[in-house]
Amino acid sequence: MRRPIDSLFGRLALLVVAVLLISHFAWFVLIRVERSQSQARYAVEEAAFLIDAVRQHVARTPSVPLPSRVRLVDPASPEVPAADQELPPALKRFVEDVRERLPPGSLVRVGAPGRPPILWVHEAADRDWIVVPMLALHPPRPRDKMLAWLGTIFSVAVMCALFVAWRLQQPLAALAGAVVRFGRGQSVPPLAERGPRELRELTRGFNQMVREVSRTEQDRAVMLAGVAHDLKTPLARLRLRAEMMEEAKLRDGVVRDVDSLAHIVDQFLVFAHDATDRSEPVVVDEQCERIARSYRAVAPGSPAVRTELAAGPDFRLPAATLERIISNLLDNAHAYGAPPVIVATARRTTGWELSVSDHGRGISPQDLVNASRPFVRLDPARGGNGHSGLGLAIVERLVRRLGGVCEIGNAQDRGLRVAMTFPFTTATRAAPHSESAW
């Protein structure tokens, strides 16, 4: 099961959201603290300014009455607050800040609780206590407009950051898809070099690698096709001369060897062929049943072929490709396996499955890795029976060309089993042309 967090975009999105969330929370806390400190500083400056204004008013215009909430109180009055009064932490810090703001030796006290906040100040040169109103200190509200603004900014920042992350991972996603297609043997057009500098260099290197590998494959295909094509005419003449021999035993042996060589040449041509199969898609179940009947009819001495077809009419593959796959696997089972040979189809959760299995000795585990390598014969003693070691390599190439996966292994009840899984979109990707490229 694919998880979104496993993708590059998912991890970038998670990182972006986490960083933005932490940064916005830090800014929110910092702004609240700074706003509280700014309010306290403003209240201290306002109190110092008001006290200085009262002192100047008394010194210059003593006959003019003071405002209603500003008054002078005799130090002996019982209204003077006690020096050891208990204050809340915020108010206690405010009193200390006012005392630091005033000249040294100043006394600062706060009026009795339950009344509007009143500040009592007495400096060394003052005759009376100066009583002035003070700005009330209100703690920041838990919910205010700042939360809404931060939420809006956070949402816009997340959307912009996710868009940038998506744009950054697009070239990498295209490169990953191209690597998967190239690994399956499908054609890969050159990728656009975009994105950061490192990604552009990686894409440029991948394009160069694809070109070099494609050029090497083309050279090998041309060489194999040329050699195989040039061998067809001498083989035809050799067969004709062999059939003209009078000794039957010698004639049969030479004809059998010529047929083996012709079969190897045909395998070379099929392996070298790299064109897209444009034959009409056919129902795999019906075509497998038809191939099995034909195989039993033309090769009565071959291992018995059974079919277990359960995929249904929706499983379709190009006719020529399917013919090559089944024929190569049946020939391989005939040469190396034991009856019965079972051709089976099924619909799995991962895609369509086509498998061919026999009941022979199978392949040793250490040889499974080399089973589909071209020109590798796991049974060297049978090198002269017309097998070139290309059968399974051709099957794997054809399967990969259709976007499928080929798995070669031993069945539970002995024997070799070749299981091919095709995506559900295989039939829809097949070209609708009727001509065969084979």
Short mmCIF file of C-alpha atoms in Angstrom, two decimals:
data_model
loop_
_atom_site.label_atom_id
_atom_site.label_comp_id
_atom_site.label_asym_id
_atom_site.label_seq_id
_atom_site.Cartn_x
_atom_site.Cartn_y
_atom_site.Cartn_z
CA MET A 1 0.00 0.00 0.00
CA ARG A 2 1.41 3.35 -1.08
CA ARG A 3 1.47 5.97 1.66
CA PRO A 4 1.50 9.67 0.74
CA ILE A 5 4.13 10.36 3.40
CA ASP A 6 6.57 8.07 1.56
CA SER A 7 6.68 10.38 -1.46
CA LEU A 8 9.03 13.34 -1.77
CA PHE A 9 6.10 15.75 -2.03
CA GLY A 10 4.49 14.24 1.08
CA ARG A 11 7.63 14.66 3.14
CA LEU A 12 8.23 18.17 1.81
CA ALA A 13 4.63 19.07 2.64
CA LEU A 14 4.98 17.68 6.16
CA LEU A 15 8.26 19.56 6.68
CA VAL A 16 6.83 22.82 5.34
CA VAL A 17 3.69 22.62 7.48
CA ALA A 18 5.71 21.75 10.60
CA VAL A 19 8.20 24.60 10.08
CA LEU A 20 5.47 27.14 9.36
CA LEU A 21 3.41 25.97 12.33
CA ILE A 22 6.37 26.24 14.71
CA SER A 23 7.41 29.63 13.35
CA HIS A 24 3.89 31.08 13.54
CA PHE A 25 3.42 29.77 17.08
CA ALA A 26 6.74 31.32 18.10
CA TRP A 27 5.74 34.63 16.51
CA PHE A 28 2.37 34.49 18.29
CA VAL A 29 4.00 33.99 21.69
CA LEU A 30 6.62 36.65 20.97
CA ILE A 31 4.02 39.20 19.87
CA ARG A 32 1.88 38.59 22.97
CA VAL A 33 4.88 38.99 25.27
CA GLU A 34 6.09 42.08 23.42
CA ARG A 35 2.60 43.60 23.52
CA SER A 36 2.40 43.08 27.29
CA GLN A 37 5.84 44.65 27.77
CA SER A 38 4.94 47.57 25.50
CA GLN A 39 1.77 48.18 27.48
CA ALA A 40 3.75 48.15 30.75
CA ARG A 41 6.38 50.55 29.38
CA TYR A 42 3.70 52.91 28.12
CA ALA A 43 1.96 52.83 31.51
CA VAL A 44 5.26 53.61 33.30
CA GLU A 45 6.02 56.56 31.00
CA GLU A 46 2.49 57.86 31.35
CA ALA A 47 2.69 57.68 35.17
CA ALA A 48 6.08 59.45 35.22
CA PHE A 49 4.81 62.17 32.88
CA LEU A 50 1.66 62.70 34.96
CA ILE A 51 3.59 62.90 38.24
CA ASP A 52 6.02 65.43 36.76
CA ALA A 53 3.08 67.47 35.42
CA VAL A 54 1.42 67.54 38.85
CA ARG A 55 4.65 68.60 40.53
CA GLN A 56 5.14 71.46 38.04
CA HIS A 57 1.50 72.49 38.38
CA VAL A 58 1.81 72.75 42.18
CA ALA A 59 5.07 74.68 41.92
CA ARG A 60 3.89 77.19 39.30
CA THR A 61 0.14 77.58 39.78
CA PRO A 62 -0.73 76.46 43.34
CA SER A 63 -3.99 78.45 43.29
CA VAL A 64 -5.43 76.47 40.37
CA PRO A 65 -7.23 73.35 41.57
CA LEU A 66 -6.00 69.94 40.45
CA PRO A 67 -8.11 67.56 38.35
CA SER A 68 -10.68 65.50 40.21
CA ARG A 69 -8.68 62.28 40.31
CA VAL A 70 -5.36 63.94 41.11
CA ARG A 71 -4.71 65.10 44.64
CA LEU A 72 -2.07 65.72 47.29
CA VAL A 73 -2.20 63.75 50.57
CA ASP A 74 -0.35 64.55 53.78
CA PRO A 75 2.22 61.86 54.73
CA ALA A 76 0.59 61.51 58.15
CA SER A 77 -2.80 60.70 56.66
CA PRO A 78 -4.11 57.22 57.39
CA GLU A 79 -5.01 56.88 53.68
CA VAL A 80 -1.37 56.31 52.77
CA PRO A 81 -0.98 52.66 51.72
CA ALA A 82 1.27 50.44 53.79
CA ALA A 83 4.79 49.83 52.61
CA ASP A 84 4.60 46.04 52.96
CA GLN A 85 1.47 45.50 50.88
CA GLU A 86 1.10 42.32 48.85
CA LEU A 87 0.77 42.93 45.10
CA PRO A 88 0.22 40.65 42.11
CA PRO A 89 3.40 39.85 40.17
CA ALA A 90 2.47 42.03 37.20
CA LEU A 91 1.59 45.02 39.39
CA LYS A 92 4.70 44.48 41.51
CA ARG A 93 6.89 44.64 38.38
CA PHE A 94 5.06 47.80 37.33
CA VAL A 95 5.79 49.47 40.69
CA GLU A 96 9.47 48.53 40.41
CA ASP A 97 9.64 49.95 36.87
CA VAL A 98 8.06 53.24 38.02
CA ARG A 99 10.50 53.47 40.96
CA GLU A 100 13.44 52.97 38.56
CA ARG A 101 12.02 55.66 36.28
CA LEU A 102 11.77 58.25 39.08
CA PRO A 103 14.68 59.89 40.93
CA PRO A 104 16.49 57.76 43.52
CA GLY A 105 14.82 57.56 46.92
CA SER A 106 11.29 57.86 45.55
CA LEU A 107 8.51 55.90 47.23
CA VAL A 108 5.94 54.24 45.03
CA ARG A 109 2.83 52.49 46.27
CA VAL A 110 -0.50 51.36 44.89
CA GLY A 111 -3.92 52.19 46.31
CA ALA A 112 -6.14 49.69 48.08
CA PRO A 113 -7.57 46.92 45.88
CA GLY A 114 -11.17 46.99 44.71
CA ARG A 115 -10.93 50.59 43.55
CA PRO A 116 -9.76 52.13 40.30
CA PRO A 117 -5.97 51.74 40.23
CA ILE A 118 -4.28 54.70 41.93
CA LEU A 119 -0.57 55.36 42.13
CA TRP A 120 0.97 56.99 45.22
CA VAL A 121 4.36 58.64 44.70
CA HIS A 122 6.53 60.54 47.17
CA GLU A 123 9.98 61.88 46.31
CA ALA A 124 12.53 63.14 48.81
CA ALA A 125 11.84 66.79 47.90
CA ASP A 126 8.04 66.46 47.99
CA ARG A 127 6.03 67.69 50.99
CA ASP A 128 2.95 65.56 50.22
CA TRP A 129 2.16 62.31 48.52
CA ILE A 130 1.11 62.75 44.89
CA VAL A 131 -1.89 60.58 44.07
CA VAL A 132 -2.59 60.07 40.36
CA PRO A 133 -4.64 57.53 38.39
CA MET A 134 -2.65 54.86 36.61
CA LEU A 135 -3.31 53.00 33.38
CA ALA A 136 -4.88 49.64 34.09
CA LEU A 137 -2.77 46.69 32.97
CA HIS A 138 -4.93 44.21 31.08
CA PRO A 139 -3.48 40.81 30.18
CA PRO A 140 -3.78 39.88 26.48
CA ARG A 141 -7.04 38.23 25.62
CA PRO A 142 -6.76 34.52 24.82
CA ARG A 143 -8.64 35.05 21.57
CA ASP A 144 -8.22 38.18 19.57
CA LYS A 145 -7.88 39.34 15.99
CA MET A 146 -4.22 38.40 15.93
CA LEU A 147 -5.16 34.71 15.88
CA ALA A 148 -7.34 35.24 12.83
CA TRP A 149 -4.60 37.16 11.07
CA LEU A 150 -1.99 34.55 11.93
CA GLY A 151 -4.33 31.79 10.72
CA THR A 152 -4.86 33.58 7.41
CA ILE A 153 -1.16 34.22 6.93
CA PHE A 154 -0.37 30.61 7.87
CA SER A 155 -2.89 29.23 5.35
CA VAL A 156 -1.59 31.42 2.53
CA ALA A 157 2.03 30.56 3.40
CA VAL A 158 1.26 26.82 3.46
CA MET A 159 -0.46 26.95 0.07
CA CYS A 160 2.39 28.92 -1.49
CA ALA A 161 5.01 26.63 0.07
CA LEU A 162 3.18 23.47 -1.07
CA PHE A 163 2.94 24.86 -4.60
CA VAL A 164 6.69 25.58 -4.61
CA ALA A 165 7.41 22.08 -3.21
CA TRP A 166 5.17 20.54 -5.85
CA ARG A 167 6.99 22.45 -8.58
CA LEU A 168 10.35 21.33 -7.18
CA GLN A 169 9.42 17.65 -7.05
CA GLN A 170 7.81 17.55 -10.50
CA PRO A 171 11.12 17.11 -12.39
CA LEU A 172 12.22 14.46 -9.89
CA ALA A 173 8.90 12.61 -10.26
CA ALA A 174 9.28 12.69 -14.04
CA LEU A 175 12.83 11.35 -13.69
CA ALA A 176 11.66 8.55 -11.37
CA GLY A 177 8.95 7.56 -13.84
CA ALA A 178 11.46 7.56 -16.69
CA VAL A 179 13.81 5.34 -14.65
CA VAL A 180 10.97 2.86 -14.04
CA ARG A 181 10.06 2.78 -17.76
CA PHE A 182 13.70 2.43 -18.75
CA GLY A 183 14.13 -0.44 -16.28
CA ARG A 184 11.17 -2.21 -17.91
CA GLY A 185 12.75 -1.92 -21.34
CA GLN A 186 10.28 0.68 -22.62
CA SER A 187 11.29 3.62 -24.79
CA VAL A 188 12.13 6.77 -22.83
CA PRO A 189 12.14 10.14 -24.60
CA PRO A 190 14.68 12.74 -23.46
CA LEU A 191 13.59 14.53 -20.30
CA ALA A 192 13.48 18.30 -20.02
CA GLU A 193 16.34 19.60 -17.90
CA ARG A 194 14.58 21.75 -15.31
CA GLY A 195 14.65 22.35 -11.61
CA PRO A 196 17.66 23.05 -9.35
CA ARG A 197 21.18 22.76 -10.72
CA GLU A 198 21.85 19.34 -9.16
CA LEU A 199 18.59 17.98 -10.60
CA ARG A 200 19.39 19.39 -14.04
CA GLU A 201 22.78 17.69 -13.95
CA LEU A 202 21.15 14.42 -12.87
CA THR A 203 18.60 14.64 -15.69
CA ARG A 204 21.34 15.44 -18.19
CA GLY A 205 23.33 12.40 -17.05
CA PHE A 206 20.25 10.18 -17.27
CA ASN A 207 19.48 11.37 -20.81
CA GLN A 208 23.07 10.70 -21.82
CA MET A 209 22.94 7.23 -20.27
CA VAL A 210 19.70 6.42 -22.11
CA ARG A 211 21.23 7.55 -25.39
CA GLU A 212 24.35 5.45 -24.87
CA VAL A 213 22.39 2.36 -23.84
CA SER A 214 19.97 2.79 -26.74
CA ARG A 215 22.85 3.18 -29.17
CA THR A 216 24.48 0.03 -27.79
CA GLU A 217 21.20 -1.90 -28.03
CA GLN A 218 20.67 -0.72 -31.59
CA ASP A 219 24.20 -1.73 -32.58
CA ARG A 220 23.71 -5.16 -31.04
CA ALA A 221 20.31 -5.55 -32.67
CA VAL A 222 21.70 -4.54 -36.07
CA MET A 223 24.60 -6.96 -35.67
CA LEU A 224 22.38 -9.86 -34.63
CA ALA A 225 19.82 -9.13 -37.31
CA GLY A 226 22.50 -8.84 -39.96
CA VAL A 227 24.22 -12.08 -38.97
CA ALA A 228 20.92 -13.95 -38.69
CA HIS A 229 19.69 -12.63 -42.01
CA ASP A 230 22.92 -13.52 -43.79
CA LEU A 231 22.79 -17.06 -42.40
CA LYS A 232 19.32 -17.80 -43.74
CA THR A 233 20.38 -18.25 -47.37
CA PRO A 234 23.34 -20.61 -46.68
CA LEU A 235 21.14 -22.63 -44.34
CA ALA A 236 18.47 -22.97 -46.98
CA ARG A 237 21.05 -24.21 -49.51
CA LEU A 238 22.53 -26.56 -46.90
CA ARG A 239 19.13 -28.05 -46.18
CA LEU A 240 18.41 -28.51 -49.86
CA ARG A 241 21.70 -30.34 -50.37
CA ALA A 242 21.13 -32.44 -47.25
CA GLU A 243 17.75 -33.61 -48.54
CA MET A 244 19.44 -34.75 -51.73
CA MET A 245 21.70 -37.18 -49.84
CA GLU A 246 21.07 -40.82 -50.51
CA GLU A 247 21.95 -42.23 -47.11
CA ALA A 248 18.83 -41.75 -44.96
CA LYS A 249 20.55 -41.80 -41.57
CA LEU A 250 23.10 -39.20 -42.58
CA ARG A 251 20.43 -37.12 -44.30
CA ASP A 252 18.17 -37.06 -41.23
CA GLY A 253 21.02 -36.02 -38.97
CA VAL A 254 22.10 -33.17 -41.23
CA VAL A 255 18.52 -31.97 -41.69
CA ARG A 256 18.00 -32.02 -37.92
CA ASP A 257 21.13 -29.96 -37.41
CA VAL A 258 20.09 -27.49 -40.10
CA ASP A 259 16.67 -27.12 -38.46
CA SER A 260 18.35 -26.42 -35.13
CA LEU A 261 20.50 -23.75 -36.73
CA ALA A 262 17.45 -22.23 -38.41
CA HIS A 263 15.64 -22.15 -35.07
CA ILE A 264 18.59 -20.36 -33.47
CA VAL A 265 18.65 -17.85 -36.31
CA ASP A 266 14.93 -17.20 -35.82
CA GLN A 267 15.55 -16.61 -32.11
CA PHE A 268 18.29 -14.14 -32.98
CA LEU A 269 15.89 -12.24 -35.23
CA VAL A 270 13.18 -12.15 -32.57
CA PHE A 271 15.63 -10.99 -29.89
CA ALA A 272 17.09 -8.30 -32.16
CA HIS A 273 13.64 -7.07 -33.19
CA ASP A 274 12.83 -3.91 -31.21
CA ALA A 275 9.75 -2.50 -32.95
CA THR A 276 6.44 -2.01 -31.22
CA ASP A 277 3.91 -4.78 -31.68
CA ARG A 278 0.92 -3.24 -33.44
CA SER A 279 -1.11 -6.39 -33.86
CA GLU A 280 -4.72 -6.48 -32.74
CA PRO A 281 -5.25 -7.17 -29.00
CA VAL A 282 -6.94 -10.51 -28.43
CA VAL A 283 -8.55 -12.18 -25.44
CA VAL A 284 -5.72 -13.96 -23.66
CA ASP A 285 -7.82 -16.89 -22.42
CA GLU A 286 -9.13 -17.72 -25.90
CA GLN A 287 -5.74 -17.31 -27.55
CA CYS A 288 -3.98 -19.47 -24.94
CA GLU A 289 -6.54 -22.22 -25.44
CA ARG A 290 -6.04 -22.01 -29.21
CA ILE A 291 -2.25 -22.14 -28.90
CA ALA A 292 -2.45 -25.11 -26.53
CA ARG A 293 -4.70 -27.04 -28.96
CA SER A 294 -2.35 -26.28 -31.86
CA TYR A 295 0.65 -27.32 -29.81
CA ARG A 296 -0.97 -30.62 -28.88
CA ALA A 297 -1.95 -31.23 -32.51
CA VAL A 298 1.43 -30.56 -34.13
CA ALA A 299 3.52 -32.11 -31.34
CA PRO A 300 1.71 -35.23 -30.17
CA GLY A 301 4.85 -36.52 -28.50
CA SER A 302 5.40 -33.36 -26.45
CA PRO A 303 4.43 -33.03 -22.79
CA ALA A 304 0.72 -32.72 -22.18
CA VAL A 305 -0.47 -29.10 -22.09
CA ARG A 306 -3.28 -28.16 -19.73
CA THR A 307 -5.01 -24.81 -19.36
CA GLU A 308 -6.43 -23.12 -16.26
CA LEU A 309 -7.84 -19.90 -17.68
CA ALA A 310 -9.77 -17.70 -15.24
CA ALA A 311 -8.89 -14.12 -16.23
CA GLY A 312 -11.98 -13.46 -18.31
CA PRO A 313 -12.53 -11.51 -21.54
CA ASP A 314 -11.11 -8.23 -20.18
CA PHE A 315 -7.54 -9.55 -20.23
CA ARG A 316 -6.18 -8.69 -23.67
CA LEU A 317 -2.70 -8.62 -25.17
CA PRO A 318 -1.37 -8.03 -28.71
CA ALA A 319 -1.76 -11.25 -30.66
CA ALA A 320 1.80 -11.46 -32.01
CA THR A 321 3.40 -10.74 -28.63
CA LEU A 322 1.20 -13.28 -26.86
CA GLU A 323 2.01 -15.89 -29.53
CA ARG A 324 5.75 -15.35 -29.04
CA ILE A 325 5.50 -15.51 -25.24
CA ILE A 326 3.48 -18.72 -25.07
CA SER A 327 5.43 -20.44 -27.86
CA ASN A 328 8.80 -19.73 -26.27
CA LEU A 329 7.64 -20.92 -22.86
CA LEU A 330 6.07 -24.10 -24.28
CA ASP A 331 9.23 -24.83 -26.27
CA ASN A 332 11.30 -24.32 -23.15
CA ALA A 333 9.03 -26.65 -21.17
CA HIS A 334 9.20 -29.24 -23.96
CA ALA A 335 13.02 -29.11 -23.99
CA TYR A 336 13.75 -29.01 -20.28
CA GLY A 337 10.54 -29.72 -18.34
CA ALA A 338 8.24 -32.65 -17.75
CA PRO A 339 4.48 -33.10 -18.24
CA PRO A 340 2.05 -31.74 -17.54
CA VAL A 341 2.66 -28.16 -18.70
CA ILE A 342 0.04 -25.78 -17.29
CA VAL A 343 -0.91 -22.47 -18.89
CA ALA A 344 -2.92 -20.41 -16.39
CA THR A 345 -4.43 -16.93 -16.20
CA ALA A 346 -6.01 -15.06 -13.30
CA ARG A 347 -7.03 -11.63 -12.16
CA ARG A 348 -5.03 -10.45 -9.13
CA THR A 349 -5.18 -7.29 -7.10
CA THR A 350 -1.92 -6.15 -8.67
CA GLY A 351 -2.97 -6.86 -12.27
CA TRP A 352 -3.51 -9.64 -14.79
CA GLU A 353 -1.42 -12.77 -14.28
CA LEU A 354 -0.32 -15.19 -16.99
CA SER A 355 1.81 -18.17 -15.95
CA VAL A 356 3.33 -21.26 -17.56
CA SER A 357 4.64 -24.04 -15.33
CA ASP A 358 5.89 -27.57 -15.81
CA HIS A 359 6.72 -30.50 -13.55
CA GLY A 360 10.36 -31.00 -14.41
CA ARG A 361 13.44 -30.59 -12.26
CA GLY A 362 13.20 -26.79 -12.21
CA ILE A 363 16.22 -24.54 -11.84
CA SER A 364 18.64 -24.49 -8.96
CA PRO A 365 18.35 -21.35 -6.79
CA GLN A 366 21.83 -20.14 -7.71
CA ASP A 367 20.90 -20.25 -11.42
CA LEU A 368 17.59 -18.39 -11.15
CA VAL A 369 19.30 -15.02 -11.40
CA ASN A 370 20.80 -16.00 -14.78
CA ALA A 371 17.70 -17.70 -16.15
CA SER A 372 16.57 -14.72 -18.25
CA ARG A 373 19.99 -13.52 -19.34
CA PRO A 374 20.50 -13.74 -23.11
CA PHE A 375 22.80 -16.43 -24.55
CA VAL A 376 22.95 -18.25 -21.20
CA ARG A 377 22.10 -21.98 -21.22
CA LEU A 378 21.62 -23.43 -17.77
CA ASP A 379 21.98 -26.92 -19.20
CA PRO A 380 25.16 -26.91 -21.34
CA ALA A 381 24.67 -30.56 -22.23
CA ARG A 382 21.71 -29.52 -24.41
CA GLY A 383 23.55 -26.89 -26.38
CA GLY A 384 23.11 -28.71 -29.66
CA ASN A 385 19.32 -29.12 -29.80
CA GLY A 386 18.57 -25.75 -31.37
CA HIS A 387 18.42 -23.68 -28.19
CA SER A 388 20.47 -20.51 -28.01
CA GLY A 389 19.65 -19.44 -24.47
CA LEU A 390 17.35 -16.67 -25.72
CA GLY A 391 13.91 -18.13 -24.93
CA LEU A 392 13.39 -16.70 -21.45
CA ALA A 393 15.25 -13.51 -22.38
CA ILE A 394 12.82 -12.94 -25.24
CA VAL A 395 9.86 -13.58 -22.95
CA GLU A 396 11.12 -11.15 -20.34
CA ARG A 397 11.78 -8.46 -22.96
CA LEU A 398 8.30 -8.84 -24.47
CA VAL A 399 6.66 -8.71 -21.04
CA ARG A 400 8.60 -5.62 -19.98
CA ARG A 401 7.76 -3.92 -23.27
CA LEU A 402 4.07 -4.23 -22.34
CA GLY A 403 4.71 -2.73 -18.90
CA GLY A 404 4.57 -6.07 -17.09
CA VAL A 405 6.82 -7.93 -14.69
CA CYS A 406 8.22 -11.40 -15.29
CA GLU A 407 9.13 -13.64 -12.35
CA ILE A 408 10.97 -16.91 -12.90
CA GLY A 409 11.04 -19.44 -10.10
CA ASN A 410 10.34 -22.98 -9.04
CA ALA A 411 6.81 -24.08 -8.25
CA GLN A 412 5.95 -25.65 -4.91
CA ASP A 413 5.42 -29.08 -6.45
CA ARG A 414 8.72 -28.92 -8.39
CA GLY A 415 9.13 -27.68 -11.92
CA LEU A 416 9.78 -24.26 -13.39
CA ARG A 417 7.09 -21.57 -13.17
CA VAL A 418 7.20 -18.35 -15.17
CA ALA A 419 4.64 -15.87 -13.81
CA MET A 420 3.96 -12.67 -15.76
CA THR A 421 1.95 -9.82 -14.23
CA PHE A 422 0.49 -7.15 -16.52
CA PRO A 423 -1.16 -3.90 -15.42
CA PHE A 424 -4.90 -3.55 -15.96
CA THR A 425 -4.24 -0.82 -18.54
CA THR A 426 -2.18 -3.08 -20.82
CA ALA A 427 -4.99 -3.64 -23.32
CA THR A 428 -5.87 0.05 -23.47
CA ARG A 429 -2.24 1.00 -24.18
CA ALA A 430 -2.00 -1.45 -27.06
CA ALA A 431 -2.13 0.19 -30.45
CA PRO A 432 -5.41 -0.32 -32.34
CA HIS A 433 -3.67 -1.15 -35.62
CA SER A 434 -4.24 -4.52 -37.14
CA GLU A 435 -0.97 -5.07 -38.89
CA SER A 436 1.67 -7.15 -37.16
CA ALA A 437 5.19 -5.91 -36.61
CA TRP A 438 6.39 -9.48 -36.51
#
